Amino acid sequence: MTKRIDQADVAHIAQLARLSLSDEELREYEDTLSRILDVIEVMNAEDLSAYPPMDHPLETVNLLRDDVVQPGIDREVVLGMAPSAEEDYFRVPRILGA
């Protein structure tokens, strides 16, 4: 049906996503992505003008509660339970940069 995706396309997509794929995985994804495009082509051929666009198949309702201020836990108690605290903050290990 559609132009099949070739291994070069899959390798390019993988490179954009910063994925390292083996030759076997490239062949597998080539077939899988081509089948997905075939299904999309069949779906696009259908006349869906009688159906309104929707963001969810079921009717949804937001159930909101009143925003009521309630007492919280004392800051000193919470910081006392932390493995490490500095001034009024939790101290966490640095993960970015040096």
PDB file of N, CA and C in Angstrom:
ATOM      1  N   MET A   1       0.822  -1.182   0.000  1.00  0.00           N
ATOM      2  CA  MET A   1       0.000   0.000   0.000  1.00  0.00           C
ATOM      3  C   MET A   1       0.876   1.260   0.000  1.00  0.00           C
ATOM      4  N   THR A   2       1.527   1.534   1.117  1.00  0.00           N
ATOM      5  CA  THR A   2       2.358   2.728   1.194  1.00  0.00           C
ATOM      6  C   THR A   2       3.781   2.385   0.808  1.00  0.00           C
ATOM      7  N   LYS A   3       4.565   3.408   0.595  1.00  0.00           N
ATOM      8  CA  LYS A   3       5.998   3.192   0.381  1.00  0.00           C
ATOM      9  C   LYS A   3       6.553   2.605   1.660  1.00  0.00           C
ATOM     10  N   ARG A   4       7.191   1.500   1.540  1.00  0.00           N
ATOM     11  CA  ARG A   4       7.766   0.867   2.727  1.00  0.00           C
ATOM     12  C   ARG A   4       8.909   1.717   3.252  1.00  0.00           C
ATOM     13  N   ILE A   5       9.002   1.736   4.538  1.00  0.00           N
ATOM     14  CA  ILE A   5      10.131   2.390   5.176  1.00  0.00           C
ATOM     15  C   ILE A   5      11.329   1.469   5.009  1.00  0.00           C
ATOM     16  N   ASP A   6      12.455   2.016   4.615  1.00  0.00           N
ATOM     17  CA  ASP A   6      13.638   1.168   4.477  1.00  0.00           C
ATOM     18  C   ASP A   6      14.531   1.307   5.709  1.00  0.00           C
ATOM     19  N   GLN A   7      15.565   0.492   5.745  1.00  0.00           N
ATOM     20  CA  GLN A   7      16.444   0.478   6.911  1.00  0.00           C
ATOM     21  C   GLN A   7      17.143   1.814   7.116  1.00  0.00           C
ATOM     22  N   ALA A   8      17.399   2.534   6.033  1.00  0.00           N
ATOM     23  CA  ALA A   8      18.032   3.848   6.167  1.00  0.00           C
ATOM     24  C   ALA A   8      17.101   4.801   6.908  1.00  0.00           C
ATOM     25  N   ASP A   9      15.789   4.728   6.607  1.00  0.00           N
ATOM     26  CA  ASP A   9      14.819   5.566   7.322  1.00  0.00           C
ATOM     27  C   ASP A   9      14.792   5.216   8.805  1.00  0.00           C
ATOM     28  N   VAL A  10      14.768   3.925   9.104  1.00  0.00           N
ATOM     29  CA  VAL A  10      14.732   3.472  10.497  1.00  0.00           C
ATOM     30  C   VAL A  10      16.015   3.899  11.212  1.00  0.00           C
ATOM     31  N   ALA A  11      17.144   3.765  10.545  1.00  0.00           N
ATOM     32  CA  ALA A  11      18.419   4.167  11.154  1.00  0.00           C
ATOM     33  C   ALA A  11      18.427   5.668  11.426  1.00  0.00           C
ATOM     34  N   HIS A  12      17.846   6.457  10.505  1.00  0.00           N
ATOM     35  CA  HIS A  12      17.789   7.908  10.701  1.00  0.00           C
ATOM     36  C   HIS A  12      16.900   8.258  11.893  1.00  0.00           C
ATOM     37  N   ILE A  13      15.732   7.622  11.974  1.00  0.00           N
ATOM     38  CA  ILE A  13      14.820   7.860  13.099  1.00  0.00           C
ATOM     39  C   ILE A  13      15.492   7.457  14.413  1.00  0.00           C
ATOM     40  N   ALA A  14      16.168   6.318  14.414  1.00  0.00           N
ATOM     41  CA  ALA A  14      16.872   5.854  15.618  1.00  0.00           C
ATOM     42  C   ALA A  14      17.963   6.843  16.016  1.00  0.00           C
ATOM     43  N   GLN A  15      18.670   7.379  15.031  1.00  0.00           N
ATOM     44  CA  GLN A  15      19.733   8.343  15.325  1.00  0.00           C
ATOM     45  C   GLN A  15      19.142   9.617  15.922  1.00  0.00           C
ATOM     46  N   LEU A  16      17.983  10.069  15.398  1.00  0.00           N
ATOM     47  CA  LEU A  16      17.329  11.252  15.954  1.00  0.00           C
ATOM     48  C   LEU A  16      16.888  11.017  17.394  1.00  0.00           C
ATOM     49  N   ALA A  17      16.465   9.775  17.685  1.00  0.00           N
ATOM     50  CA  ALA A  17      16.033   9.422  19.036  1.00  0.00           C
ATOM     51  C   ALA A  17      17.200   8.983  19.918  1.00  0.00           C
ATOM     52  N   ARG A  18      18.409   9.041  19.352  1.00  0.00           N
ATOM     53  CA  ARG A  18      19.628   8.643  20.064  1.00  0.00           C
ATOM     54  C   ARG A  18      19.563   7.193  20.543  1.00  0.00           C
ATOM     55  N   LEU A  19      19.077   6.327  19.635  1.00  0.00           N
ATOM     56  CA  LEU A  19      19.002   4.901  19.916  1.00  0.00           C
ATOM     57  C   LEU A  19      20.035   4.174  19.081  1.00  0.00           C
ATOM     58  N   SER A  20      20.612   3.149  19.643  1.00  0.00           N
ATOM     59  CA  SER A  20      21.550   2.307  18.924  1.00  0.00           C
ATOM     60  C   SER A  20      20.848   0.988  18.635  1.00  0.00           C
ATOM     61  N   LEU A  21      20.624   0.702  17.347  1.00  0.00           N
ATOM     62  CA  LEU A  21      19.897  -0.508  16.966  1.00  0.00           C
ATOM     63  C   LEU A  21      20.807  -1.445  16.193  1.00  0.00           C
ATOM     64  N   SER A  22      20.657  -2.740  16.463  1.00  0.00           N
ATOM     65  CA  SER A  22      21.403  -3.746  15.708  1.00  0.00           C
ATOM     66  C   SER A  22      20.748  -3.903  14.327  1.00  0.00           C
ATOM     67  N   ASP A  23      21.430  -4.625  13.419  1.00  0.00           N
ATOM     68  CA  ASP A  23      20.864  -4.864  12.086  1.00  0.00           C
ATOM     69  C   ASP A  23      19.538  -5.616  12.187  1.00  0.00           C
ATOM     70  N   GLU A  24      19.462  -6.562  13.122  1.00  0.00           N
ATOM     71  CA  GLU A  24      18.222  -7.324  13.313  1.00  0.00           C
ATOM     72  C   GLU A  24      17.088  -6.402  13.775  1.00  0.00           C
ATOM     73  N   GLU A  25      17.393  -5.498  14.696  1.00  0.00           N
ATOM     74  CA  GLU A  25      16.382  -4.552  15.175  1.00  0.00           C
ATOM     75  C   GLU A  25      15.961  -3.589  14.069  1.00  0.00           C
ATOM     76  N   LEU A  26      16.906  -3.165  13.222  1.00  0.00           N
ATOM     77  CA  LEU A  26      16.562  -2.300  12.095  1.00  0.00           C
ATOM     78  C   LEU A  26      15.569  -2.991  11.166  1.00  0.00           C
ATOM     79  N   ARG A  27      15.810  -4.271  10.859  1.00  0.00           N
ATOM     80  CA  ARG A  27      14.881  -5.026  10.002  1.00  0.00           C
ATOM     81  C   ARG A  27      13.518  -5.176  10.661  1.00  0.00           C
ATOM     82  N   GLU A  28      13.520  -5.451  11.971  1.00  0.00           N
ATOM     83  CA  GLU A  28      12.261  -5.628  12.700  1.00  0.00           C
ATOM     84  C   GLU A  28      11.447  -4.332  12.705  1.00  0.00           C
ATOM     85  N   TYR A  29      12.099  -3.214  12.999  1.00  0.00           N
ATOM     86  CA  TYR A  29      11.390  -1.937  13.037  1.00  0.00           C
ATOM     87  C   TYR A  29      10.988  -1.472  11.641  1.00  0.00           C
ATOM     88  N   GLU A  30      11.764  -1.837  10.633  1.00  0.00           N
ATOM     89  CA  GLU A  30      11.385  -1.510   9.251  1.00  0.00           C
ATOM     90  C   GLU A  30      10.032  -2.132   8.927  1.00  0.00           C
ATOM     91  N   ASP A  31       9.879  -3.403   9.271  1.00  0.00           N
ATOM     92  CA  ASP A  31       8.620  -4.105   9.018  1.00  0.00           C
ATOM     93  C   ASP A  31       7.487  -3.548   9.876  1.00  0.00           C
ATOM     94  N   THR A  32       7.751  -3.334  11.155  1.00  0.00           N
ATOM     95  CA  THR A  32       6.714  -2.845  12.072  1.00  0.00           C
ATOM     96  C   THR A  32       6.222  -1.458  11.670  1.00  0.00           C
ATOM     97  N   LEU A  33       7.141  -0.545  11.388  1.00  0.00           N
ATOM     98  CA  LEU A  33       6.745   0.815  11.013  1.00  0.00           C
ATOM     99  C   LEU A  33       6.018   0.833   9.679  1.00  0.00           C
ATOM    100  N   SER A  34       6.412  -0.032   8.755  1.00  0.00           N
ATOM    101  CA  SER A  34       5.714  -0.110   7.469  1.00  0.00           C
ATOM    102  C   SER A  34       4.278  -0.594   7.658  1.00  0.00           C
ATOM    103  N   ARG A  35       4.094  -1.587   8.527  1.00  0.00           N
ATOM    104  CA  ARG A  35       2.731  -2.073   8.803  1.00  0.00           C
ATOM    105  C   ARG A  35       1.886  -1.000   9.471  1.00  0.00           C
ATOM    106  N   ILE A  36       2.493  -0.223  10.357  1.00  0.00           N
ATOM    107  CA  ILE A  36       1.757   0.868  11.007  1.00  0.00           C
ATOM    108  C   ILE A  36       1.304   1.879   9.954  1.00  0.00           C
ATOM    109  N   LEU A  37       2.183   2.231   9.033  1.00  0.00           N
ATOM    110  CA  LEU A  37       1.811   3.170   7.974  1.00  0.00           C
ATOM    111  C   LEU A  37       0.718   2.601   7.075  1.00  0.00           C
ATOM    112  N   ASP A  38       0.725   1.277   6.840  1.00  0.00           N
ATOM    113  CA  ASP A  38      -0.342   0.651   6.059  1.00  0.00           C
ATOM    114  C   ASP A  38      -1.694   0.812   6.752  1.00  0.00           C
ATOM    115  N   VAL A  39      -1.720   0.615   8.057  1.00  0.00           N
ATOM    116  CA  VAL A  39      -2.964   0.760   8.821  1.00  0.00           C
ATOM    117  C   VAL A  39      -3.436   2.213   8.785  1.00  0.00           C
ATOM    118  N   ILE A  40      -2.517   3.151   8.922  1.00  0.00           N
ATOM    119  CA  ILE A  40      -2.884   4.568   8.879  1.00  0.00           C
ATOM    120  C   ILE A  40      -3.456   4.926   7.514  1.00  0.00           C
ATOM    121  N   GLU A  41      -2.884   4.366   6.455  1.00  0.00           N
ATOM    122  CA  GLU A  41      -3.400   4.641   5.111  1.00  0.00           C
ATOM    123  C   GLU A  41      -4.829   4.133   4.968  1.00  0.00           C
ATOM    124  N   VAL A  42      -5.119   2.956   5.492  1.00  0.00           N
ATOM    125  CA  VAL A  42      -6.487   2.419   5.444  1.00  0.00           C
ATOM    126  C   VAL A  42      -7.431   3.317   6.232  1.00  0.00           C
ATOM    127  N   MET A  43      -6.994   3.759   7.407  1.00  0.00           N
ATOM    128  CA  MET A  43      -7.836   4.636   8.228  1.00  0.00           C
ATOM    129  C   MET A  43      -8.084   5.974   7.537  1.00  0.00           C
ATOM    130  N   ASN A  44      -7.057   6.520   6.892  1.00  0.00           N
ATOM    131  CA  ASN A  44      -7.215   7.799   6.203  1.00  0.00           C
ATOM    132  C   ASN A  44      -8.146   7.703   5.004  1.00  0.00           C
ATOM    133  N   ALA A  45      -8.331   6.512   4.446  1.00  0.00           N
ATOM    134  CA  ALA A  45      -9.211   6.331   3.295  1.00  0.00           C
ATOM    135  C   ALA A  45     -10.683   6.368   3.692  1.00  0.00           C
ATOM    136  N   GLU A  46     -10.981   6.210   4.968  1.00  0.00           N
ATOM    137  CA  GLU A  46     -12.362   6.217   5.439  1.00  0.00           C
ATOM    138  C   GLU A  46     -12.909   7.641   5.494  1.00  0.00           C
ATOM    139  N   ASP A  47     -14.219   7.775   5.199  1.00  0.00           N
ATOM    140  CA  ASP A  47     -14.889   9.077   5.307  1.00  0.00           C
ATOM    141  C   ASP A  47     -15.389   9.227   6.737  1.00  0.00           C
ATOM    142  N   LEU A  48     -14.766  10.108   7.485  1.00  0.00           N
ATOM    143  CA  LEU A  48     -15.125  10.311   8.878  1.00  0.00           C
ATOM    144  C   LEU A  48     -15.804  11.655   9.103  1.00  0.00           C
ATOM    145  N   SER A  49     -16.283  12.275   8.028  1.00  0.00           N
ATOM    146  CA  SER A  49     -16.871  13.615   8.139  1.00  0.00           C
ATOM    147  C   SER A  49     -18.144  13.619   8.987  1.00  0.00           C
ATOM    148  N   ALA A  50     -18.806  12.480   9.143  1.00  0.00           N
ATOM    149  CA  ALA A  50     -20.038  12.423   9.944  1.00  0.00           C
ATOM    150  C   ALA A  50     -19.743  12.356  11.443  1.00  0.00           C
ATOM    151  N   TYR A  51     -18.476  12.186  11.796  1.00  0.00           N
ATOM    152  CA  TYR A  51     -18.114  12.057  13.196  1.00  0.00           C
ATOM    153  C   TYR A  51     -17.373  13.307  13.660  1.00  0.00           C
ATOM    154  N   PRO A  52     -17.839  13.909  14.748  1.00  0.00           N
ATOM    155  CA  PRO A  52     -17.153  15.115  15.228  1.00  0.00           C
ATOM    156  C   PRO A  52     -15.812  14.745  15.872  1.00  0.00           C
ATOM    157  N   PRO A  53     -14.834  15.655  15.771  1.00  0.00           N
ATOM    158  CA  PRO A  53     -13.565  15.392  16.441  1.00  0.00           C
ATOM    159  C   PRO A  53     -13.763  15.330  17.954  1.00  0.00           C
ATOM    160  N   MET A  54     -13.006  14.495  18.608  1.00  0.00           N
ATOM    161  CA  MET A  54     -13.116  14.400  20.063  1.00  0.00           C
ATOM    162  C   MET A  54     -11.744  14.169  20.666  1.00  0.00           C
ATOM    163  N   ASP A  55     -11.592  14.572  21.912  1.00  0.00           N
ATOM    164  CA  ASP A  55     -10.315  14.361  22.578  1.00  0.00           C
ATOM    165  C   ASP A  55     -10.343  13.131  23.473  1.00  0.00           C
ATOM    166  N   HIS A  56     -11.529  12.567  23.682  1.00  0.00           N
ATOM    167  CA  HIS A  56     -11.654  11.391  24.542  1.00  0.00           C
ATOM    168  C   HIS A  56     -12.914  10.650  24.128  1.00  0.00           C
ATOM    169  N   PRO A  57     -12.870   9.307  24.064  1.00  0.00           N
ATOM    170  CA  PRO A  57     -14.045   8.568  23.604  1.00  0.00           C
ATOM    171  C   PRO A  57     -15.203   8.550  24.606  1.00  0.00           C
ATOM    172  N   LEU A  58     -14.957   8.881  25.854  1.00  0.00           N
ATOM    173  CA  LEU A  58     -16.000   8.873  26.872  1.00  0.00           C
ATOM    174  C   LEU A  58     -16.246  10.283  27.380  1.00  0.00           C
ATOM    175  N   GLU A  59     -17.472  10.540  27.795  1.00  0.00           N
ATOM    176  CA  GLU A  59     -17.795  11.838  28.386  1.00  0.00           C
ATOM    177  C   GLU A  59     -17.037  11.983  29.699  1.00  0.00           C
ATOM    178  N   THR A  60     -16.342  13.080  29.868  1.00  0.00           N
ATOM    179  CA  THR A  60     -15.588  13.290  31.100  1.00  0.00           C
ATOM    180  C   THR A  60     -16.082  14.536  31.804  1.00  0.00           C
ATOM    181  N   VAL A  61     -16.032  14.499  33.115  1.00  0.00           N
ATOM    182  CA  VAL A  61     -16.459  15.625  33.937  1.00  0.00           C
ATOM    183  C   VAL A  61     -15.396  15.850  35.006  1.00  0.00           C
ATOM    184  N   ASN A  62     -14.993  17.088  35.185  1.00  0.00           N
ATOM    185  CA  ASN A  62     -14.054  17.408  36.248  1.00  0.00           C
ATOM    186  C   ASN A  62     -14.809  17.494  37.567  1.00  0.00           C
ATOM    187  N   LEU A  63     -14.386  16.724  38.528  1.00  0.00           N
ATOM    188  CA  LEU A  63     -14.966  16.793  39.857  1.00  0.00           C
ATOM    189  C   LEU A  63     -14.017  17.615  40.712  1.00  0.00           C
ATOM    190  N   LEU A  64     -14.422  18.815  41.001  1.00  0.00           N
ATOM    191  CA  LEU A  64     -13.559  19.712  41.750  1.00  0.00           C
ATOM    192  C   LEU A  64     -14.087  19.868  43.167  1.00  0.00           C
ATOM    193  N   ARG A  65     -13.189  19.974  44.092  1.00  0.00           N
ATOM    194  CA  ARG A  65     -13.578  20.231  45.473  1.00  0.00           C
ATOM    195  C   ARG A  65     -13.251  21.682  45.791  1.00  0.00           C
ATOM    196  N   ASP A  66     -13.846  22.177  46.825  1.00  0.00           N
ATOM    197  CA  ASP A  66     -13.544  23.539  47.242  1.00  0.00           C
ATOM    198  C   ASP A  66     -12.100  23.618  47.701  1.00  0.00           C
ATOM    199  N   ASP A  67     -11.458  24.733  47.376  1.00  0.00           N
ATOM    200  CA  ASP A  67     -10.087  24.961  47.786  1.00  0.00           C
ATOM    201  C   ASP A  67     -10.105  25.554  49.189  1.00  0.00           C
ATOM    202  N   VAL A  68      -9.865  24.690  50.168  1.00  0.00           N
ATOM    203  CA  VAL A  68      -9.940  25.106  51.565  1.00  0.00           C
ATOM    204  C   VAL A  68      -8.549  24.992  52.183  1.00  0.00           C
ATOM    205  N   VAL A  69      -8.105  26.055  52.822  1.00  0.00           N
ATOM    206  CA  VAL A  69      -6.803  26.040  53.487  1.00  0.00           C
ATOM    207  C   VAL A  69      -6.900  25.142  54.711  1.00  0.00           C
ATOM    208  N   GLN A  70      -5.942  24.207  54.815  1.00  0.00           N
ATOM    209  CA  GLN A  70      -5.902  23.311  55.956  1.00  0.00           C
ATOM    210  C   GLN A  70      -4.510  23.375  56.560  1.00  0.00           C
ATOM    211  N   PRO A  71      -4.405  23.111  57.843  1.00  0.00           N
ATOM    212  CA  PRO A  71      -3.077  23.166  58.460  1.00  0.00           C
ATOM    213  C   PRO A  71      -2.186  22.060  57.899  1.00  0.00           C
ATOM    214  N   GLY A  72      -0.918  22.396  57.727  1.00  0.00           N
ATOM    215  CA  GLY A  72       0.042  21.422  57.224  1.00  0.00           C
ATOM    216  C   GLY A  72       0.955  20.961  58.341  1.00  0.00           C
ATOM    217  N   ILE A  73       1.972  20.213  57.991  1.00  0.00           N
ATOM    218  CA  ILE A  73       2.942  19.723  58.952  1.00  0.00           C
ATOM    219  C   ILE A  73       3.976  20.828  59.183  1.00  0.00           C
ATOM    220  N   ASP A  74       4.405  20.973  60.391  1.00  0.00           N
ATOM    221  CA  ASP A  74       5.397  21.980  60.735  1.00  0.00           C
ATOM    222  C   ASP A  74       6.680  21.763  59.935  1.00  0.00           C
ATOM    223  N   ARG A  75       7.233  22.843  59.392  1.00  0.00           N
ATOM    224  CA  ARG A  75       8.441  22.786  58.561  1.00  0.00           C
ATOM    225  C   ARG A  75       9.594  22.105  59.292  1.00  0.00           C
ATOM    226  N   GLU A  76       9.791  22.423  60.558  1.00  0.00           N
ATOM    227  CA  GLU A  76      10.900  21.836  61.313  1.00  0.00           C
ATOM    228  C   GLU A  76      10.746  20.328  61.444  1.00  0.00           C
ATOM    229  N   VAL A  77       9.515  19.857  61.616  1.00  0.00           N
ATOM    230  CA  VAL A  77       9.271  18.412  61.736  1.00  0.00           C
ATOM    231  C   VAL A  77       9.619  17.723  60.419  1.00  0.00           C
ATOM    232  N   VAL A  78       9.172  18.308  59.302  1.00  0.00           N
ATOM    233  CA  VAL A  78       9.434  17.700  57.987  1.00  0.00           C
ATOM    234  C   VAL A  78      10.926  17.696  57.695  1.00  0.00           C
ATOM    235  N   LEU A  79      11.591  18.835  57.905  1.00  0.00           N
ATOM    236  CA  LEU A  79      13.031  18.891  57.648  1.00  0.00           C
ATOM    237  C   LEU A  79      13.804  17.968  58.579  1.00  0.00           C
ATOM    238  N   GLY A  80      13.278  17.744  59.777  1.00  0.00           N
ATOM    239  CA  GLY A  80      13.914  16.824  60.712  1.00  0.00           C
ATOM    240  C   GLY A  80      13.843  15.383  60.249  1.00  0.00           C
ATOM    241  N   MET A  81      12.862  15.045  59.414  1.00  0.00           N
ATOM    242  CA  MET A  81      12.726  13.682  58.897  1.00  0.00           C
ATOM    243  C   MET A  81      13.564  13.466  57.637  1.00  0.00           C
ATOM    244  N   ALA A  82      14.062  14.525  57.037  1.00  0.00           N
ATOM    245  CA  ALA A  82      14.834  14.415  55.793  1.00  0.00           C
ATOM    246  C   ALA A  82      16.214  13.841  56.078  1.00  0.00           C
ATOM    247  N   PRO A  83      16.762  13.062  55.138  1.00  0.00           N
ATOM    248  CA  PRO A  83      18.115  12.539  55.323  1.00  0.00           C
ATOM    249  C   PRO A  83      19.142  13.658  55.436  1.00  0.00           C
ATOM    250  N   SER A  84      18.898  14.759  54.721  1.00  0.00           N
ATOM    251  CA  SER A  84      19.825  15.878  54.775  1.00  0.00           C
ATOM    252  C   SER A  84      19.052  17.163  54.491  1.00  0.00           C
ATOM    253  N   ALA A  85      19.296  18.186  55.314  1.00  0.00           N
ATOM    254  CA  ALA A  85      18.630  19.476  55.128  1.00  0.00           C
ATOM    255  C   ALA A  85      19.663  20.579  55.308  1.00  0.00           C
ATOM    256  N   GLU A  86      19.403  21.690  54.623  1.00  0.00           N
ATOM    257  CA  GLU A  86      20.287  22.842  54.735  1.00  0.00           C
ATOM    258  C   GLU A  86      19.405  24.083  54.777  1.00  0.00           C
ATOM    259  N   GLU A  87      19.522  24.847  55.848  1.00  0.00           N
ATOM    260  CA  GLU A  87      18.655  25.999  56.107  1.00  0.00           C
ATOM    261  C   GLU A  87      17.199  25.534  56.066  1.00  0.00           C
ATOM    262  N   ASP A  88      16.374  26.084  55.190  1.00  0.00           N
ATOM    263  CA  ASP A  88      14.957  25.687  55.127  1.00  0.00           C
ATOM    264  C   ASP A  88      14.652  24.784  53.936  1.00  0.00           C
ATOM    265  N   TYR A  89      15.660  24.052  53.440  1.00  0.00           N
ATOM    266  CA  TYR A  89      15.484  23.255  52.229  1.00  0.00           C
ATOM    267  C   TYR A  89      15.987  21.837  52.433  1.00  0.00           C
ATOM    268  N   PHE A  90      15.428  20.909  51.625  1.00  0.00           N
ATOM    269  CA  PHE A  90      15.965  19.558  51.575  1.00  0.00           C
ATOM    270  C   PHE A  90      17.260  19.610  50.783  1.00  0.00           C
ATOM    271  N   ARG A  91      18.271  18.916  51.253  1.00  0.00           N
ATOM    272  CA  ARG A  91      19.527  18.843  50.509  1.00  0.00           C
ATOM    273  C   ARG A  91      19.510  17.527  49.745  1.00  0.00           C
ATOM    274  N   VAL A  92      19.711  17.636  48.428  1.00  0.00           N
ATOM    275  CA  VAL A  92      19.718  16.457  47.564  1.00  0.00           C
ATOM    276  C   VAL A  92      21.048  16.399  46.817  1.00  0.00           C
ATOM    277  N   PRO A  93      21.470  15.207  46.419  1.00  0.00           N
ATOM    278  CA  PRO A  93      22.743  15.101  45.688  1.00  0.00           C
ATOM    279  C   PRO A  93      22.645  15.791  44.324  1.00  0.00           C
ATOM    280  N   ARG A  94      23.727  16.414  43.914  1.00  0.00           N
ATOM    281  CA  ARG A  94      23.781  17.056  42.599  1.00  0.00           C
ATOM    282  C   ARG A  94      23.826  15.955  41.542  1.00  0.00           C
ATOM    283  N   ILE A  95      23.002  16.094  40.503  1.00  0.00           N
ATOM    284  CA  ILE A  95      23.002  15.072  39.446  1.00  0.00           C
ATOM    285  C   ILE A  95      23.421  15.652  38.098  1.00  0.00           C
ATOM    286  N   LEU A  96      23.385  16.956  37.949  1.00  0.00           N
ATOM    287  CA  LEU A  96      23.766  17.594  36.691  1.00  0.00           C
ATOM    288  C   LEU A  96      25.010  18.444  36.914  1.00  0.00           C
ATOM    289  N   GLY A  97      25.936  18.343  35.993  1.00  0.00           N
ATOM    290  CA  GLY A  97      27.135  19.167  36.085  1.00  0.00           C
ATOM    291  C   GLY A  97      28.031  18.760  37.235  1.00  0.00           C
ATOM    292  N   ALA A  98      29.082  19.528  37.416  1.00  0.00           N
ATOM    293  CA  ALA A  98      29.995  19.212  38.517  1.00  0.00           C
ATOM    294  C   ALA A  98      30.154  20.380  39.438  1.00  0.00           C
TER     295      ALA A  98
END
